[in-house]
Each structure stands twice: as C-alpha cells, then as structure tokens.
XYZ file of N, CA, C and O in Angstrom:
388
model
N 0.845 -1.167 0.000
C 0.000 0.000 0.000
C 0.898 1.241 0.000
O 1.769 1.379 0.836
N 0.667 2.080 -0.933
C 1.525 3.253 -1.062
C 1.091 4.333 -0.058
O 0.027 4.265 0.550
N 1.939 5.288 0.041
C 1.695 6.369 1.000
C 0.460 7.184 0.600
O -0.331 7.592 1.449
N 0.268 7.417 -0.687
C -0.872 8.203 -1.148
C -2.193 7.476 -0.910
O -3.187 8.093 -0.510
N -2.227 6.191 -1.129
C -3.476 5.456 -0.913
C -3.823 5.386 0.574
O -4.998 5.420 0.950
N -2.821 5.296 1.441
C -3.065 5.291 2.881
C -3.618 6.648 3.324
O -4.536 6.729 4.149
N -3.097 7.719 2.744
C -3.564 9.054 3.080
C -5.008 9.253 2.621
O -5.830 9.815 3.356
N -5.330 8.756 1.430
C -6.698 8.866 0.914
C -7.647 8.046 1.784
O -8.760 8.498 2.109
N -7.238 6.889 2.217
C -8.066 6.045 3.073
C -8.340 6.735 4.419
O -9.467 6.726 4.913
N -7.324 7.354 4.989
C -7.498 8.062 6.267
C -8.416 9.260 6.101
O -9.294 9.513 6.939
N -8.277 10.008 5.006
C -9.146 11.159 4.774
C -10.601 10.739 4.565
O -11.523 11.393 5.063
N -10.825 9.656 3.853
C -12.198 9.172 3.645
C -12.818 8.702 4.963
O -13.992 8.973 5.234
N -12.035 8.013 5.775
C -12.548 7.545 7.059
C -12.884 8.728 7.967
O -13.904 8.728 8.663
N -12.059 9.755 7.951
C -12.341 10.942 8.759
C -13.579 11.671 8.286
O -14.382 12.149 9.095
N -13.773 11.771 6.984
C -14.956 12.446 6.455
C -16.230 11.677 6.806
O -17.252 12.273 7.160
N -16.181 10.363 6.722
C -17.359 9.557 7.041
C -17.681 9.581 8.534
O -18.844 9.572 8.920
N -16.664 9.626 9.371
C -16.936 9.656 10.807
C -17.552 10.993 11.215
O -18.362 11.054 12.129
N -17.206 12.076 10.546
C -17.823 13.369 10.826
C -19.291 13.372 10.480
O -20.115 13.945 11.174
N -19.666 12.707 9.406
C -21.076 12.626 9.022
C -21.863 11.775 10.011
O -23.023 12.060 10.294
N -21.251 10.742 10.525
C -21.943 9.867 11.465
C -22.232 10.604 12.770
O -23.302 10.450 13.355
N -21.296 11.437 13.219
C -21.511 12.189 14.450
C -22.659 13.179 14.272
O -23.456 13.397 15.182
N -22.769 13.799 13.103
C -23.856 14.735 12.864
C -25.183 13.998 12.776
O -26.206 14.507 13.220
N -25.176 12.811 12.226
C -26.406 12.036 12.113
C -26.939 11.646 13.487
O -28.144 11.621 13.715
N -26.066 11.374 14.445
C -26.494 10.962 15.776
C -27.120 12.114 16.558
O -27.818 11.883 17.533
N -26.889 13.355 16.150
C -27.471 14.492 16.850
C -28.913 14.764 16.447
O -29.571 15.591 17.055
N -29.387 14.126 15.409
C -30.758 14.332 14.950
C -31.620 13.178 15.435
O -31.321 12.020 15.193
N -32.699 13.517 16.116
C -33.577 12.506 16.678
C -34.883 12.474 15.900
O -35.265 13.458 15.253
N -35.605 11.381 16.001
C -36.877 11.242 15.319
C -38.016 11.847 16.113
O -39.152 11.852 15.667
N -37.740 12.331 17.301
C -38.795 12.896 18.145
C -38.564 14.395 18.303
O -37.501 14.917 17.996
N -39.568 15.082 18.799
C -39.476 16.524 18.970
C -38.539 16.850 20.124
O -37.693 17.721 20.033
N -38.687 16.159 21.231
C -37.829 16.385 22.391
C -37.266 15.064 22.881
O -37.721 13.985 22.497
N -36.295 15.157 23.758
C -35.731 13.938 24.335
C -36.697 13.288 25.320
O -36.548 12.138 25.679
N -37.697 14.056 25.792
C -38.665 13.527 26.741
C -39.831 12.845 26.025
O -40.792 12.443 26.670
N -39.789 12.756 24.721
C -40.867 12.090 23.992
C -40.892 10.624 24.402
O -39.856 9.995 24.581
N -42.068 10.087 24.550
C -42.204 8.705 24.986
C -42.637 8.599 26.428
O -42.787 7.509 26.950
N -42.823 9.725 27.112
C -43.286 9.727 28.495
C -44.800 9.889 28.563
O -45.333 10.564 29.438
N -45.508 9.276 27.629
C -46.959 9.477 27.584
C -47.655 8.855 28.786
O -48.663 9.385 29.248
N -47.140 7.762 29.297
C -47.781 7.136 30.457
C -47.696 8.053 31.675
O -48.671 8.222 32.410
N -46.533 8.642 31.881
C -46.384 9.563 33.010
C -47.255 10.804 32.800
O -47.897 11.291 33.725
N -47.303 11.310 31.577
C -48.116 12.491 31.285
C -49.591 12.202 31.520
O -50.294 12.999 32.129
N -50.065 11.053 31.064
C -51.479 10.718 31.244
C -51.831 10.516 32.710
O -52.908 10.901 33.153
N -50.935 9.923 33.479
C -51.237 9.723 34.896
C -51.288 11.061 35.634
O -52.124 11.266 36.511
N -50.423 12.004 35.275
C -50.467 13.321 35.904
C -51.692 14.111 35.427
O -52.259 14.888 36.181
N -52.092 13.891 34.190
C -53.247 14.594 33.647
C -54.534 14.152 34.332
O -55.444 14.943 34.540
N -54.592 12.884 34.732
C -55.806 12.350 35.337
C -55.792 12.417 36.856
O -56.717 11.936 37.498
N -54.764 13.001 37.441
C -54.723 13.170 38.886
C -55.788 14.192 39.282
O -55.889 15.261 38.697
N -56.584 13.841 40.283
C -57.704 14.696 40.664
C -57.218 16.026 41.205
O -57.628 17.089 40.753
N -56.352 16.011 42.201
C -55.859 17.246 42.789
C -54.378 17.064 43.108
O -54.030 16.477 44.134
N -53.496 17.545 42.250
C -52.072 17.317 42.486
C -51.475 18.227 43.557
O -50.318 18.073 43.900
N -52.249 19.177 44.080
C -51.707 20.106 45.065
C -51.669 19.480 46.457
O -52.344 18.500 46.749
N -50.897 20.073 47.317
C -50.787 19.644 48.701
C -52.141 19.886 49.390
O -52.728 20.954 49.239
N -52.666 18.935 50.164
C -53.947 19.140 50.830
C -53.946 20.334 51.787
O -54.974 20.967 51.998
N -52.818 20.667 52.351
C -52.756 21.795 53.276
C -52.887 23.136 52.557
O -53.098 24.162 53.197
N -52.772 23.141 51.230
C -52.872 24.409 50.502
C -54.298 24.932 50.466
O -54.520 26.097 50.145
N -55.274 24.099 50.796
C -56.669 24.545 50.818
C -57.057 25.210 52.130
O -58.153 25.725 52.261
N -56.170 25.209 53.108
C -56.451 25.807 54.409
C -56.427 27.325 54.270
O -55.374 27.925 54.059
N -57.579 27.956 54.379
C -57.649 29.409 54.261
C -57.657 30.094 55.620
O -57.653 31.316 55.682
N -57.684 29.317 56.687
C -57.662 29.896 58.035
C -56.205 30.106 58.433
O -55.475 29.167 58.739
N -55.789 31.359 58.433
C -54.406 31.686 58.750
C -54.321 31.986 60.238
O -55.054 32.842 60.751
N -53.444 31.259 60.912
C -53.268 31.466 62.344
C -52.573 32.806 62.565
O -51.539 33.079 61.979
N -53.135 33.652 63.375
C -52.541 34.943 63.681
C -53.518 36.060 63.372
O -54.629 35.856 62.904
N -53.100 37.260 63.668
C -53.967 38.407 63.424
C -53.191 39.492 62.686
O -51.975 39.434 62.544
N -53.916 40.503 62.232
C -53.320 41.568 61.447
C -52.388 42.455 62.244
O -51.404 42.966 61.718
N -52.686 42.643 63.520
C -51.849 43.506 64.357
C -50.455 42.919 64.502
O -49.447 43.620 64.380
N -50.402 41.635 64.744
C -49.106 40.966 64.898
C -48.338 40.994 63.579
O -47.130 41.243 63.558
N -49.023 40.750 62.467
C -48.362 40.767 61.164
C -47.849 42.167 60.832
O -46.763 42.323 60.267
N -48.622 43.200 61.176
C -48.190 44.573 60.928
C -46.965 44.908 61.758
O -46.054 45.609 61.292
N -46.919 44.425 62.998
C -45.758 44.686 63.854
C -44.511 44.015 63.293
O -43.419 44.591 63.305
N -44.668 42.814 62.785
C -43.526 42.116 62.194
C -43.042 42.851 60.951
O -41.832 43.025 60.743
N -43.964 43.306 60.111
C -43.580 44.042 58.911
C -42.890 45.356 59.282
O -41.922 45.762 58.631
N -43.368 46.017 60.327
C -42.756 47.272 60.767
C -41.332 47.018 61.277
O -40.421 47.799 60.986
N -41.137 45.946 62.052
C -39.799 45.615 62.539
C -38.872 45.253 61.386
O -37.666 45.493 61.447
N -39.423 44.657 60.331
C -38.593 44.303 59.173
C -38.160 45.558 58.414
O -37.016 45.671 58.001
N -39.093 46.508 58.234
C -38.756 47.725 57.505
C -37.852 48.641 58.315
O -36.952 49.285 57.785
N -38.108 48.748 59.606
C -37.354 49.646 60.477
C -36.780 48.832 61.637
O -37.354 48.795 62.726
N -35.643 48.181 61.425
C -35.081 47.358 62.513
C -34.633 48.233 63.672
O -34.277 49.400 63.486
N -34.672 47.690 64.872
C -34.234 48.481 66.033
C -32.740 48.765 65.927
O -31.986 47.984 65.346
N -32.303 49.890 66.487
C -30.864 50.200 66.410
C -30.065 49.183 67.225
O -30.564 48.621 68.205
N -28.840 48.951 66.816
C -28.023 47.994 67.573
C -27.703 48.549 68.950
O -27.697 49.776 69.163
N -27.452 47.687 69.921
C -27.129 48.183 71.269
C -25.801 48.939 71.237
O -24.933 48.649 70.410
N -25.638 49.917 72.123
C -24.384 50.677 72.120
C -23.225 49.775 72.531
O -23.395 48.811 73.286
N -22.051 50.065 71.997
C -20.898 49.234 72.371
C -20.561 49.431 73.848
O -20.888 50.466 74.438
N -19.928 48.468 74.451
C -19.579 48.605 75.872
C -18.568 49.734 76.064
O -17.751 50.018 75.196
N -18.659 50.389 77.221
C -17.760 51.504 77.526
C -16.350 50.978 77.739
O -16.134 49.978 78.418
N -15.405 51.657 77.127
C -14.001 51.281 77.258
C -13.303 52.379 78.060
O -13.395 53.561 77.713
N -12.628 51.991 79.122
C -11.918 52.947 79.969
C -10.452 52.952 79.565
O -9.807 51.903 79.535
N -9.976 54.118 79.229
C -8.568 54.269 78.849
C -7.901 55.157 79.885
O -8.323 56.294 80.096
N -6.885 54.639 80.559
C -6.127 55.401 81.549
C -4.935 56.037 80.876
O -4.120 55.351 80.253
N -4.862 57.340 80.965
C -3.746 58.052 80.372
C -2.925 58.626 81.531
O -3.455 59.271 82.416
N -1.659 58.391 81.509
C -0.801 58.917 82.566
C -0.083 57.784 83.273
O -0.047 56.631 82.816
N 0.439 58.084 84.417
C 1.221 57.104 85.165
C 0.346 56.040 85.773
O -0.870 56.156 85.897
N 0.997 54.976 86.169
C 0.266 53.869 86.768
C 0.060 54.065 88.252
O -0.564 53.245 88.913
N 0.632 55.100 88.820
C 0.464 55.360 90.242
C 1.567 54.720 91.068
O 1.631 54.909 92.263
N 2.430 53.984 90.458
C 3.526 53.345 91.167
C 4.795 54.181 90.923
O 5.116 54.506 89.788
N 5.447 54.526 91.978
C 6.683 55.334 91.828
C 7.882 54.433 91.985
O 7.890 53.490 92.776
N 8.901 54.752 91.236
C 10.143 53.966 91.322
C 11.147 54.732 92.173
O 11.259 55.939 92.088
N 11.925 54.022 92.961
C 12.924 54.694 93.807
C 14.296 54.199 93.527
O 14.640 53.185 93.146
C-alpha cells in the first residue's frame, strides 16, 4: 500500500466519521422527553395534584401581629451601644525609687 493510498483512506474515514456524528445528533422525536406518555397521562388524570394543606384558608394569627412584624422588618431596632471602654492616660500610680 503506497503512501498516497493510505492518506486517501485516512481522509475518507475521517470524512465519514464526521457525518456519522452529525447524524447521531438528529432525533426522530421533537424532544428527548418524547415517549413519556404514560407519566403524562397519569399526571393529567390526577384529581388534585396540590398539597392538601394548601386549601387551608384559616391563617393562624392576626393583622396587628403581622403589621408589627412588617414594621420591625422595615425599620429594625438600632443595635445596642458598644460597651464603655476605659482608657487610663498617665502614670500607673507606682513610683520607682
């Protein structure tokens, strides 16, 4: 096998492998999730998919308490003042002899 024929064989193999990779990216379905009809139908026929507690319209608490919480959120109390620090300037009161 000559050098030119080996080069032509390698180029043809490379060209064909590029086409195969592009072919694998095209699917016969619209989405990759196609074929989930059983799951879709079971969810479609579910009577009430929501949490049962979501129907509870009786909210524990009152408006005054909620307003106070909202007020504290908008206007937080100021932070406590830092502790007092005593700085002694001058001698220690001990004399050297």
